[in-house]
Coordinates of C-alpha atoms and ligand atoms in Angstrom, one line a residue:
Chain E
X1 CA 0.0 0.0 0.0
X2 CA 2.7 2.4 1.0
X3 CA 4.6 1.8 -2.1
X4 CA 1.7 2.5 -4.3
X5 CA 1.1 5.9 -2.8
X6 CA 4.7 6.7 -3.3
X7 CA 4.4 5.7 -6.8
X8 CA 1.6 8.1 -7.3
X9 CA 3.6 10.9 -5.9
X10 CA 6.6 10.1 -8.1
X11 CA 4.5 10.0 -11.2
X12 CA 2.7 13.2 -10.1
X13 CA -0.4 12.0 -11.8
X14 CA -3.1 14.4 -10.7
X15 CA -6.2 13.1 -9.1
X16 CA -9.3 14.4 -10.8
X17 CA -11.7 15.9 -8.2
X18 CA -14.1 17.7 -10.4
X19 CA -15.1 16.8 -13.9
X20 CA -17.8 17.7 -16.4
X21 CA -18.9 15.8 -19.4
X22 CA -20.8 17.5 -22.1
X23 CA -22.3 19.9 -19.6
X24 CA -25.0 22.2 -21.0
X25 CA -27.0 24.9 -19.2
X26 CA -29.9 26.9 -20.5
X27 CA -31.4 30.0 -18.9
X28 CA -34.9 29.6 -20.4
X29 CA -34.0 29.3 -24.1
X30 CA -30.6 31.0 -23.8
X31 CA -27.8 28.5 -24.2
X32 CA -25.3 29.7 -21.6
X33 CA -23.0 26.7 -21.4
X34 CA -22.3 24.5 -24.4
X35 CA -21.0 21.0 -24.2
X36 CA -18.3 21.6 -21.7
X37 CA -15.7 19.0 -20.9
X38 CA -13.6 20.0 -18.0
X39 CA -11.4 18.6 -15.2
X40 CA -9.9 20.1 -12.1
X41 CA -7.3 18.3 -10.1
X42 CA -6.7 17.8 -6.4
X43 CA -4.7 20.5 -4.7
X44 CA -4.4 22.7 -7.7
X45 CA -5.8 26.1 -8.7
X46 CA -7.8 26.4 -11.9
X47 CA -8.5 29.8 -13.2
X48 CA -11.5 30.5 -15.4
X49 CA -11.0 33.4 -17.7
X50 CA -12.9 35.0 -20.5
X51 CA -14.8 38.1 -21.5
X52 CA -17.8 39.3 -19.5
X53 CA -20.9 37.3 -20.0
X54 CA -19.1 34.2 -21.3
X55 CA -20.5 32.0 -18.6
X56 CA -17.7 31.8 -16.0
X57 CA -19.9 32.4 -13.0
X58 CA -22.6 30.2 -14.4
X59 CA -20.1 27.4 -14.8
X60 CA -18.7 27.9 -11.3
X61 CA -22.2 27.7 -9.8
X62 CA -22.7 24.2 -11.4
X63 CA -20.4 22.7 -8.8
X64 CA -22.3 23.7 -5.7
X65 CA -25.6 23.7 -7.5
X66 CA -26.3 27.4 -6.8
X67 CA -27.9 27.6 -10.3
X68 CA -30.7 25.5 -8.8
X69 CA -31.8 28.7 -7.0
X70 CA -32.5 30.5 -10.3
X71 CA -35.8 30.0 -12.0
X72 CA -36.0 28.4 -15.5
X73 CA -32.6 26.9 -15.4
X74 CA -32.0 23.6 -17.3
X75 CA -28.9 21.5 -16.9
X76 CA -27.8 18.4 -18.8
X77 CA -24.7 16.4 -19.0
X78 CA -22.6 15.0 -16.2
X79 CA -21.0 17.0 -13.5
X80 CA -18.9 14.8 -11.3
X81 CA -17.4 15.4 -7.9
X82 CA -15.1 12.5 -6.9
X83 CA -16.6 10.5 -9.8
X84 CA -20.1 10.9 -8.5
X85 CA -22.7 12.9 -10.5
X86 CA -23.8 15.7 -8.2
X87 CA -27.0 16.2 -10.1
X88 CA -28.1 12.7 -9.3
X89 CA -31.4 12.4 -7.5
X90 CA -29.8 10.7 -4.5
X91 CA -27.6 13.8 -3.8
X92 CA -28.5 16.0 -0.9
X93 CA -27.8 19.5 -2.1
X94 CA -27.1 20.9 1.4
X95 CA -24.5 18.1 2.0
X96 CA -22.9 18.9 -1.4
X97 CA -22.6 22.6 -0.5
X98 CA -20.7 21.6 2.6
X99 CA -18.1 19.8 0.5
X100 CA -18.0 22.6 -2.1
X101 CA -17.5 26.0 -0.5
X102 CA -17.9 29.3 -2.3
X103 CA -16.6 32.8 -2.0
X104 CA -18.4 35.5 -3.8
X105 CA -17.3 38.6 -5.7
X106 CA -18.7 41.0 -3.2
X107 CA -17.9 40.2 0.4
X108 CA -21.2 39.1 2.0
X109 CA -20.7 38.6 5.7
X110 CA -23.8 38.1 7.8
X111 CA -24.8 41.0 10.1
X112 CA -23.5 39.0 13.0
X113 CA -20.3 39.1 15.0
X114 CA -17.0 38.0 13.4
X115 CA -17.1 34.8 15.6
X116 CA -20.7 34.0 14.6
X117 CA -19.9 34.5 10.9
X118 CA -17.3 31.8 11.0
X119 CA -19.3 29.6 13.3
X120 CA -22.4 29.8 11.1
X121 CA -21.6 26.9 8.8
X122 CA -20.9 24.7 11.8
X123 CA -24.1 25.7 13.6
X124 CA -26.3 25.0 10.6
X125 CA -24.7 21.7 10.3
X126 CA -25.8 20.7 13.7
X127 CA -22.6 21.2 15.6
X128 CA -23.2 22.6 19.1
X129 CA -20.0 21.6 21.0
X130 CA -18.8 25.1 21.9
X131 CA -15.2 24.0 22.5
X132 CA -15.0 22.5 19.0
X133 CA -16.6 25.6 17.5
X134 CA -14.2 27.9 19.2
X135 CA -11.2 25.9 18.1
X136 CA -12.6 25.7 14.5
X137 CA -13.3 29.4 14.3
X138 CA -9.7 30.1 15.4
X139 CA -8.1 27.7 12.9
X140 CA -10.3 28.9 10.1
X141 CA -9.4 32.6 10.8
X142 CA -5.8 31.6 11.0
X143 CA -6.0 29.8 7.6
X144 CA -7.6 32.8 6.1
X145 CA -4.8 35.0 7.5
X146 CA -7.2 37.1 9.5
X147 CA -6.7 35.8 13.0
X148 CA -4.0 38.3 14.1
X149 CA -6.1 41.2 13.0
X150 CA -9.3 40.2 14.8
X151 CA -8.4 37.9 17.6
X152 CA -9.2 40.5 20.3
X153 CA -12.4 41.6 18.7
X154 CA -14.2 38.4 17.8
X155 CA -17.5 39.8 19.2
X156 CA -17.3 42.9 17.0
X157 CA -19.7 43.1 14.0
X158 CA -18.3 41.8 10.8
X159 CA -19.5 45.0 9.2
X160 CA -16.9 47.0 11.0
X161 CA -14.1 45.2 9.1
X162 CA -12.6 46.6 5.9
X163 CA -13.6 45.2 2.5
X164 CA -10.5 43.1 2.3
X165 CA -10.9 41.8 5.8
X166 CA -14.5 41.0 5.1
X167 CA -13.5 38.9 2.1
X168 CA -11.0 37.0 4.2
X169 CA -13.7 36.5 6.8
X170 CA -15.9 35.0 4.1
X171 CA -13.1 32.7 3.1
X172 CA -12.7 31.7 6.8
X173 CA -16.4 31.1 6.9
X174 CA -16.2 28.8 3.9
X175 CA -13.2 26.9 5.3
X176 CA -14.8 26.3 8.7
X177 CA -17.1 23.6 7.2
X178 CA -14.0 21.8 5.8
X179 CA -14.9 21.7 2.1
X180 CA -12.9 19.7 -0.4
X181 CA -13.3 22.3 -3.1
X182 CA -13.3 26.0 -2.9
X183 CA -15.1 28.0 -5.6
X184 CA -14.1 31.7 -5.9
X185 CA -15.9 34.1 -8.1
X186 CA -13.6 37.1 -8.7
X187 CA -12.8 37.2 -4.9
X188 CA -10.5 40.1 -5.2
X189 CA -12.2 42.3 -7.8
X190 CA -13.8 44.6 -5.2
X191 CA -10.5 45.0 -3.3
X192 CA -7.6 47.3 -3.3
X193 CA -4.1 46.0 -4.4
X194 CA -2.9 45.2 -0.9
X195 CA -5.9 43.2 0.0
X196 CA -5.7 41.6 -3.4
X197 CA -2.2 40.4 -2.8
X198 CA -3.2 39.1 0.6
X199 CA -5.9 37.0 -1.0
X200 CA -3.5 35.8 -3.7
X201 CA -1.0 34.7 -1.1
X202 CA -3.8 33.0 0.7
X203 CA -4.9 31.1 -2.3
X204 CA -1.3 29.8 -2.7
X205 CA -1.4 28.5 0.9
X206 CA -4.9 27.1 0.6
X207 CA -4.2 24.9 -2.4
X208 CA -2.1 22.7 -0.2
X209 CA -5.3 21.5 1.4
X210 CA -8.1 22.3 -1.1
X211 CA -8.9 22.2 -4.7
X212 CA -9.6 25.7 -5.9
X213 CA -11.4 27.0 -8.9
X214 CA -11.2 30.8 -9.3
X215 CA -12.9 33.2 -11.8
X216 CA -10.8 36.2 -12.5
X217 CA -10.7 39.0 -15.0
X218 CA -7.1 39.8 -14.1
X219 CA -4.7 38.0 -16.4
X220 CA -1.7 38.7 -14.1
X221 CA -3.6 37.3 -11.3
X222 CA -4.5 34.2 -13.2
X223 CA -0.9 33.8 -14.1
X224 CA 0.3 34.3 -10.5
X225 CA -2.1 32.0 -8.7
X226 CA -3.2 29.3 -11.0
X227 CA -1.8 26.0 -12.2
X228 CA -4.4 25.4 -14.9
X229 CA -6.4 27.9 -16.9
X230 CA -9.7 27.5 -18.8
X231 CA -10.6 30.1 -21.4
X232 CA -14.4 30.5 -22.0
X233 CA -15.9 32.4 -24.8
X234 CA -19.7 32.8 -25.4
X235 CA -20.6 29.7 -23.5
X236 CA -17.9 27.5 -25.0
X237 CA -14.8 26.2 -23.3
X238 CA -12.3 27.2 -25.9
X239 CA -9.2 26.0 -24.4
X240 CA -8.1 24.2 -21.2
X241 CA -4.5 23.5 -20.1
X242 CA -1.7 24.3 -17.8
X243 CA -1.5 28.0 -17.1
X244 CA 2.0 28.1 -18.5
X245 CA 0.9 26.6 -21.8
X246 CA -2.2 28.8 -22.1
X247 CA -0.2 31.9 -21.5
X248 CA 2.9 31.1 -23.5
X249 CA 1.6 29.0 -26.4
X250 CA -2.2 29.1 -26.7
X251 CA -3.5 26.8 -29.4
X252 CA -6.6 28.8 -30.2
X253 CA -6.4 32.2 -31.8
X254 CA -9.3 33.4 -29.6
X255 CA -7.4 32.5 -26.5
X256 CA -4.3 34.3 -27.8
X257 CA -6.3 37.4 -28.7
X258 CA -7.9 37.5 -25.3
X259 CA -4.7 37.0 -23.3
X260 CA -2.9 39.6 -25.3
X261 CA -5.8 42.0 -24.7
X262 CA -7.0 42.3 -28.2
X263 CA -10.6 41.7 -27.1
X264 CA -12.6 41.2 -23.9
Chain Z
X1 CA -31.6 85.3 -13.5
X2 CA -29.7 83.6 -10.9
X3 CA -31.3 85.4 -8.0
X4 CA -34.7 84.7 -9.5
X5 CA -33.9 81.0 -9.5
X6 CA -32.7 81.2 -5.9
X7 CA -35.8 83.0 -4.9
X8 CA -38.0 80.4 -6.5
X9 CA -36.1 77.6 -4.7
X10 CA -36.4 79.5 -1.5
X11 CA -40.2 80.0 -2.0
X12 CA -40.9 76.3 -2.8
X13 CA -38.8 75.1 0.1
X14 CA -40.6 77.3 2.5
X15 CA -44.0 76.3 1.3
X16 CA -43.0 72.7 1.9
X17 CA -41.7 73.6 5.3
X18 CA -44.8 75.6 6.3
X19 CA -47.1 72.7 5.2
X20 CA -45.2 70.1 7.2
X21 CA -45.1 72.4 10.2
X22 CA -48.9 72.8 9.9
X23 CA -49.4 69.1 9.9
X24 CA -47.3 68.6 13.0
X25 CA -48.9 71.7 14.6
X26 CA -52.3 70.2 14.0
X27 CA -51.3 67.1 15.8
X28 CA -50.2 69.1 18.7
X29 CA -53.4 71.1 18.7
X30 CA -55.4 67.9 18.9
X31 CA -53.2 66.5 21.7
X32 CA -53.4 69.8 23.6
X33 CA -57.1 70.1 23.2
X34 CA -57.7 66.6 24.4
X35 CA -55.2 67.0 27.2
X36 CA -56.5 70.2 28.8
X37 CA -60.0 68.8 28.9
X38 CA -59.1 65.3 29.7
X39 CA -56.3 65.6 32.1
X40 CA -58.5 67.2 34.8
X41 CA -60.5 64.1 35.3
X42 CA -57.6 61.8 35.3
X43 CA -56.8 60.5 38.7
X44 CA -56.3 57.1 40.3
X45 CA -60.0 56.5 40.8
X46 CA -60.8 57.3 37.2
X47 CA -58.3 54.8 36.0
X48 CA -59.1 52.0 38.5
X49 CA -62.8 52.1 39.3
X50 CA -66.1 51.1 37.6
X51 CA -68.4 53.7 36.0
X52 CA -71.1 55.0 38.4
X53 CA -74.2 57.1 38.3
X54 CA -75.1 56.5 34.7
X55 CA -71.5 56.9 33.7
X56 CA -71.3 60.5 34.9
X57 CA -69.1 59.4 37.9
X58 CA -66.6 56.8 38.7
X59 CA -64.0 55.5 36.3
X60 CA -63.3 53.6 33.1
X61 CA -61.4 50.7 34.4
X62 CA -63.3 48.0 32.6
X63 CA -63.0 49.8 29.3
X64 CA -59.2 50.0 29.8
X65 CA -59.0 46.4 30.6
X66 CA -61.3 45.5 27.7
X67 CA -59.2 47.5 25.2
X68 CA -56.0 46.0 26.5
X69 CA -57.5 42.5 26.2
X70 CA -58.6 43.2 22.6
X71 CA -55.2 44.5 21.6
X72 CA -53.4 41.5 23.0
X73 CA -56.0 39.1 21.8
X74 CA -56.1 40.4 18.3
X75 CA -52.3 40.4 18.0
X76 CA -52.0 36.9 19.4
X77 CA -54.1 35.8 16.5
X78 CA -52.9 38.2 13.7
X79 CA -49.2 38.5 14.4
X80 CA -48.1 34.9 14.0
X81 CA -50.5 34.3 11.1
X82 CA -49.6 37.5 9.4
X83 CA -45.9 37.0 9.8
X84 CA -46.0 33.4 8.6
X85 CA -48.0 34.2 5.5
X86 CA -45.7 37.2 4.8
X87 CA -42.8 34.8 5.0
X88 CA -44.6 32.3 2.8
X89 CA -45.4 34.8 0.0
X90 CA -42.0 36.5 0.0
X91 CA -39.7 33.5 0.6
X92 CA -41.4 30.5 -0.7
X93 CA -43.8 31.6 -3.4
X94 CA -42.2 32.0 -6.9
X95 CA -43.2 35.0 -9.0
X96 CA -46.4 34.0 -10.7
X97 CA -49.9 35.1 -11.5
X98 CA -51.1 33.5 -8.3
X99 CA -48.6 35.5 -6.3
X100 CA -49.6 38.8 -7.7
X101 CA -53.2 37.8 -7.3
X102 CA -52.5 37.1 -3.6
X103 CA -50.7 40.5 -3.3
X104 CA -53.6 42.5 -4.7
X105 CA -56.1 40.6 -2.6
X106 CA -54.1 41.5 0.5
X107 CA -54.2 45.1 -0.6
X108 CA -57.9 44.9 -1.2
X109 CA -58.4 43.4 2.2
X110 CA -56.6 46.4 3.8
X111 CA -59.0 48.8 2.0
X112 CA -62.2 47.2 3.2
X113 CA -64.1 49.6 5.6
X114 CA -63.8 48.5 9.2
X115 CA -67.6 48.4 9.6
X116 CA -67.7 45.6 7.0
X117 CA -65.2 43.7 9.1
X118 CA -67.6 44.2 12.1
X119 CA -70.5 42.8 10.1
X120 CA -68.5 39.9 8.9
X121 CA -67.2 39.2 12.4
X122 CA -70.7 39.2 13.8
X123 CA -72.0 36.8 11.1
X124 CA -69.1 34.4 11.4
X125 CA -67.8 34.5 15.0
X126 CA -70.8 35.7 17.0
X127 CA -73.5 33.8 15.1
X128 CA -72.1 31.0 13.0
X129 CA -69.5 29.9 15.5
X130 CA -71.8 30.7 18.5
X131 CA -69.1 32.7 20.3
X132 CA -71.7 35.3 21.1
X133 CA -70.7 38.9 21.9
X134 CA -67.3 38.1 23.4
X135 CA -63.7 39.0 23.7
X136 CA -62.8 36.2 21.4
X137 CA -65.2 37.3 18.7
X138 CA -64.0 40.9 19.0
X139 CA -60.3 39.9 19.0
X140 CA -60.7 37.7 15.9
X141 CA -62.5 40.5 14.1
X142 CA -59.9 43.1 15.0
X143 CA -57.2 40.5 14.1
X144 CA -58.6 40.1 10.6
X145 CA -58.6 43.9 10.2
X146 CA -54.9 44.0 11.2
X147 CA -53.8 41.0 9.2
X148 CA -53.2 42.7 5.8
X149 CA -51.0 45.4 7.4
X150 CA -48.9 42.8 9.2
X151 CA -48.6 40.7 6.0
X152 CA -47.5 43.6 4.0
X153 CA -45.0 45.0 6.4
X154 CA -43.5 41.5 6.9
X155 CA -43.1 41.2 3.1
X156 CA -41.5 44.6 2.8
X157 CA -39.2 43.9 5.7
X158 CA -38.1 40.6 4.1
X159 CA -37.6 42.2 0.8
X160 CA -35.0 44.6 2.2
X161 CA -32.8 41.7 3.2
X162 CA -30.0 41.5 0.7
X163 CA -30.1 38.5 -1.6
X164 CA -26.4 37.9 -1.3
X165 CA -26.9 37.0 2.4
X166 CA -29.3 34.3 1.4
X167 CA -26.9 32.8 -1.2
X168 CA -24.1 33.1 1.3
X169 CA -26.0 31.0 3.7
X170 CA -27.0 28.4 1.2
X171 CA -23.4 28.1 0.0
X172 CA -22.5 27.0 3.5
X173 CA -24.9 24.2 3.3
X174 CA -27.8 25.8 5.2
X175 CA -31.3 24.8 4.3
X176 CA -33.9 27.3 3.3
X177 CA -35.6 27.1 6.7
X178 CA -32.2 27.6 8.5
X179 CA -31.4 30.5 6.2
X180 CA -34.8 32.2 7.0
X181 CA -34.6 31.5 10.7
X182 CA -30.9 32.4 11.3
X183 CA -30.2 35.1 8.7
X184 CA -33.2 36.6 7.0
X185 CA -35.7 36.8 9.8
X186 CA -33.5 38.4 12.5
X187 CA -32.6 41.1 10.1
X188 CA -36.2 41.8 9.1
X189 CA -37.6 41.4 12.6
X190 CA -37.1 45.0 13.8
X191 CA -39.0 46.2 10.7
X192 CA -41.7 43.6 11.2
X193 CA -42.2 45.0 14.6
X194 CA -43.2 48.3 13.0
X195 CA -46.1 46.5 11.4
X196 CA -47.1 45.3 14.9
X197 CA -46.9 48.8 16.2
X198 CA -49.0 50.2 13.5
X199 CA -51.7 47.6 13.8
X200 CA -51.8 47.8 17.6
X201 CA -52.5 51.5 17.4
X202 CA -55.1 50.9 14.8
X203 CA -56.8 48.0 16.7
X204 CA -56.9 50.0 20.0
X205 CA -58.9 52.8 18.4
X206 CA -61.3 50.9 16.2
X207 CA -64.9 51.1 17.1
X208 CA -66.8 49.6 14.2
X209 CA -65.4 46.1 14.3
X210 CA -66.1 45.7 18.0
X211 CA -69.6 47.3 17.9
X212 CA -71.4 44.0 17.0
X213 CA -68.9 41.5 18.3
X214 CA -67.8 42.3 21.8
X215 CA -68.5 45.8 23.1
X216 CA -70.8 46.3 26.0
X217 CA -72.7 49.6 26.5
X218 CA -72.3 49.4 30.2
X219 CA -70.8 46.5 32.1
X220 CA -69.6 47.3 35.6
X221 CA -67.5 44.2 35.9
X222 CA -64.4 42.8 34.3
X223 CA -64.6 40.0 31.7
X224 CA -64.0 36.6 33.4
X225 CA -63.2 34.6 30.3
X226 CA -62.7 35.1 26.6
X227 CA -66.3 34.3 26.0
X228 CA -67.5 37.3 28.0
X229 CA -68.5 40.7 26.7
X230 CA -66.3 43.6 27.5
X231 CA -66.3 47.4 27.5
X232 CA -63.7 49.1 25.3
X233 CA -62.3 52.6 25.2
X234 CA -63.4 53.7 21.7
X235 CA -66.9 52.4 22.1
X236 CA -67.1 53.9 25.6
X237 CA -66.1 57.2 24.2
X238 CA -68.8 56.9 21.6
X239 CA -71.4 56.0 24.2
X240 CA -70.4 58.9 26.4
X241 CA -70.6 61.5 23.7
X242 CA -73.7 60.3 21.9
X243 CA -76.0 58.3 24.1
X244 CA -75.1 58.7 27.8
X245 CA -77.8 59.3 30.3
X246 CA -76.6 62.8 30.9
X247 CA -74.4 63.9 28.1
X248 CA -73.5 67.3 29.6
X249 CA -72.3 65.8 32.8
X250 CA -70.4 62.9 31.2
X251 CA -68.5 65.2 28.8
X252 CA -65.4 65.5 31.0
X253 CA -65.5 61.7 31.3
X254 CA -65.4 61.5 27.5
X255 CA -62.4 63.7 27.3
X256 CA -60.7 61.7 30.0
X257 CA -61.4 58.5 28.1
X258 CA -60.0 60.1 24.9
X259 CA -56.9 61.1 26.8
X260 CA -56.4 57.6 28.1
X261 CA -56.8 56.1 24.7
X262 CA -54.2 58.4 23.2
X263 CA -51.8 57.7 26.0
X264 CA -52.2 53.9 25.6
X265 CA -51.4 54.3 21.9
X266 CA -48.5 56.5 22.7
X267 CA -47.1 54.1 25.3
X268 CA -47.4 51.2 23.0
X269 CA -45.6 53.1 20.3
X270 CA -42.8 53.9 22.7
X271 CA -42.5 50.4 23.9
X272 CA -42.5 49.0 20.5
X273 CA -39.9 51.5 19.3
X274 CA -37.7 50.5 22.2
X275 CA -38.1 46.8 21.3
X276 CA -37.3 47.6 17.7
X277 CA -34.1 49.3 18.7
X278 CA -33.2 46.6 21.1
X279 CA -33.6 43.9 18.5
X280 CA -32.0 46.1 15.8
X281 CA -28.9 46.3 18.0
X282 CA -28.8 42.5 18.4
X283 CA -28.4 42.3 14.6
X284 CA -24.9 43.6 14.1
X285 CA -25.3 45.8 11.1
Ligands
ATP1 N1 -30.1 34.4 -13.8 C1 -29.9 34.5 -15.2 N2 -31.0 34.5 -16.0 C2 -30.8 34.6 -17.3 N3 -29.6 34.7 -17.9 C3 -28.5 34.8 -17.1 C4 -28.6 34.7 -15.7 N4 -27.4 34.8 -15.2 C5 -26.5 34.9 -16.2 N5 -27.2 34.9 -17.4 C6 -26.6 35.0 -18.8 O1 -25.7 34.0 -18.9 C7 -24.5 34.4 -19.5 C8 -23.3 34.1 -18.7 O2 -23.4 34.8 -17.5 P1 -22.3 34.7 -16.3 O3 -22.7 35.5 -15.2 O4 -22.0 33.3 -16.1 O5 -21.1 35.4 -17.1 P2 -19.6 35.7 -16.5 O6 -18.7 35.1 -17.4 O7 -19.5 35.3 -15.1 O8 -19.6 37.3 -16.7 P3 -18.8 38.3 -15.8 O9 -17.4 38.2 -16.1 O10 -19.4 39.6 -16.2 O11 -19.1 38.0 -14.4 C9 -24.7 35.9 -19.8 O12 -25.0 36.2 -21.1 C10 -25.8 36.3 -18.9 O13 -26.6 37.3 -19.4
MG2 MG1 -19.3 36.5 -13.3

């Protein structure tokens, strides 16, 4: 057994965590995602890039089934998490969302204390052991690189934090429920450069434990934080590959044009 | 040119100001008018004893108790039902024809004259359900009257809760019910209380709905159960001013009653405002 796991490490064959097979999504009659085949690997960061309205957020929301909350959405194809179709009837959506955490574009802390924000995910999952909750709040805030700034003010309202701190709080909140995958939809777009670099460093740390899919409009950011990059254009996944390959030798001319800033 | 424009701005602004002052002024005139006439008869005996001598002497204690019971009774009925149906329409019901139909019906309900509620309450609660003239019949009738306001304010309060908080909660694996209970409702609650305040004020002063359902002309004892008749302040006021045994002599009693009624509304408003602020502070905005 031990030998085998070593072998895997040596080969560096990535484990597929998330996979889609001919995924299609319609908003009413609007075809927003077209036959998407996609893979994301364990402990890597995949960046989704593409011009506004190409379907990045829609695609991201497939993995925690947030599109279910929107009326008139139709989804087909296979969307797999650890080889299990998450749109299967037997899947409990609330359970799925615990495994697949999400951080939104605009920080959206609850109007509760810093502590309660992080504890929220635990409480709704039926955890009431206050010792465990306290410990988990602490480690989550540490993971999100916010602990040192807030440790003396955990009772303070989350709304008193700065935008960048609020976003890290939202990351801590997502981490507290111990997800396997972290979805981030332009997590730094509403932030100043310093907060942004905080978040980027954080992503780098977090990928040791999580599989991350991040939407970004910032090419430099995609280049800095991601291992893989997917380029979307008008509902199509045009190109998917290692970030290095996509940025240095894109196969598709559309990808090249987008990356070099000729459209978008 | 410029000074002309300025003058025009100045004029319009001042017209607005004068009108709003007039409105506030009028309110104070009413309060003042009632107070100087009513406050003279207010004393401990007036507040705590039964009416005597054909209602020209004694107090209004049973009417105070009756009104208090009706306020509490109607809210016990209307508040939970109103809030639950507000939550249902805003949080659970998808946009549809049925939903807008429900909305417009709620609005129509709010526009029905209160005497019609009185008649309906008499037909249903007093006669059909055999409650007779009773606190329960009156409370239910007043509750029906208050229901649309409570539903509407609940819906409005829920609508102000940012959608991103709901999605944030779902994304952490919370169910819809958990999201409503732990995030949405606590934020909306202070504003929902406003609905409660408004309807309590309205309920305490309504005469028509209680006329045929609970109100007693003269009943020198307190109600013993919810199936008893009761006196109530607005109806008592009506009786004192229009059909007392000696209207000249009972006039001061009428003003005293009006004064007490206003004070009750005022105290409830203050109390509810305080509650609103208290719960507002618990939500860390
Ligand atoms: N709730 C919805 N109902 C109908 N159409 C929608 C809805 N949400 C998104 N769309 C459409 O689907 C397409 C993809 O939207 P999406 O938000 O996924 O794009 P995006 O790539 O995230 O864009 P951006 O970079 O601006 O965030 C757009 O054309 C958009 O108009
Ligand atoms: Mg988007």
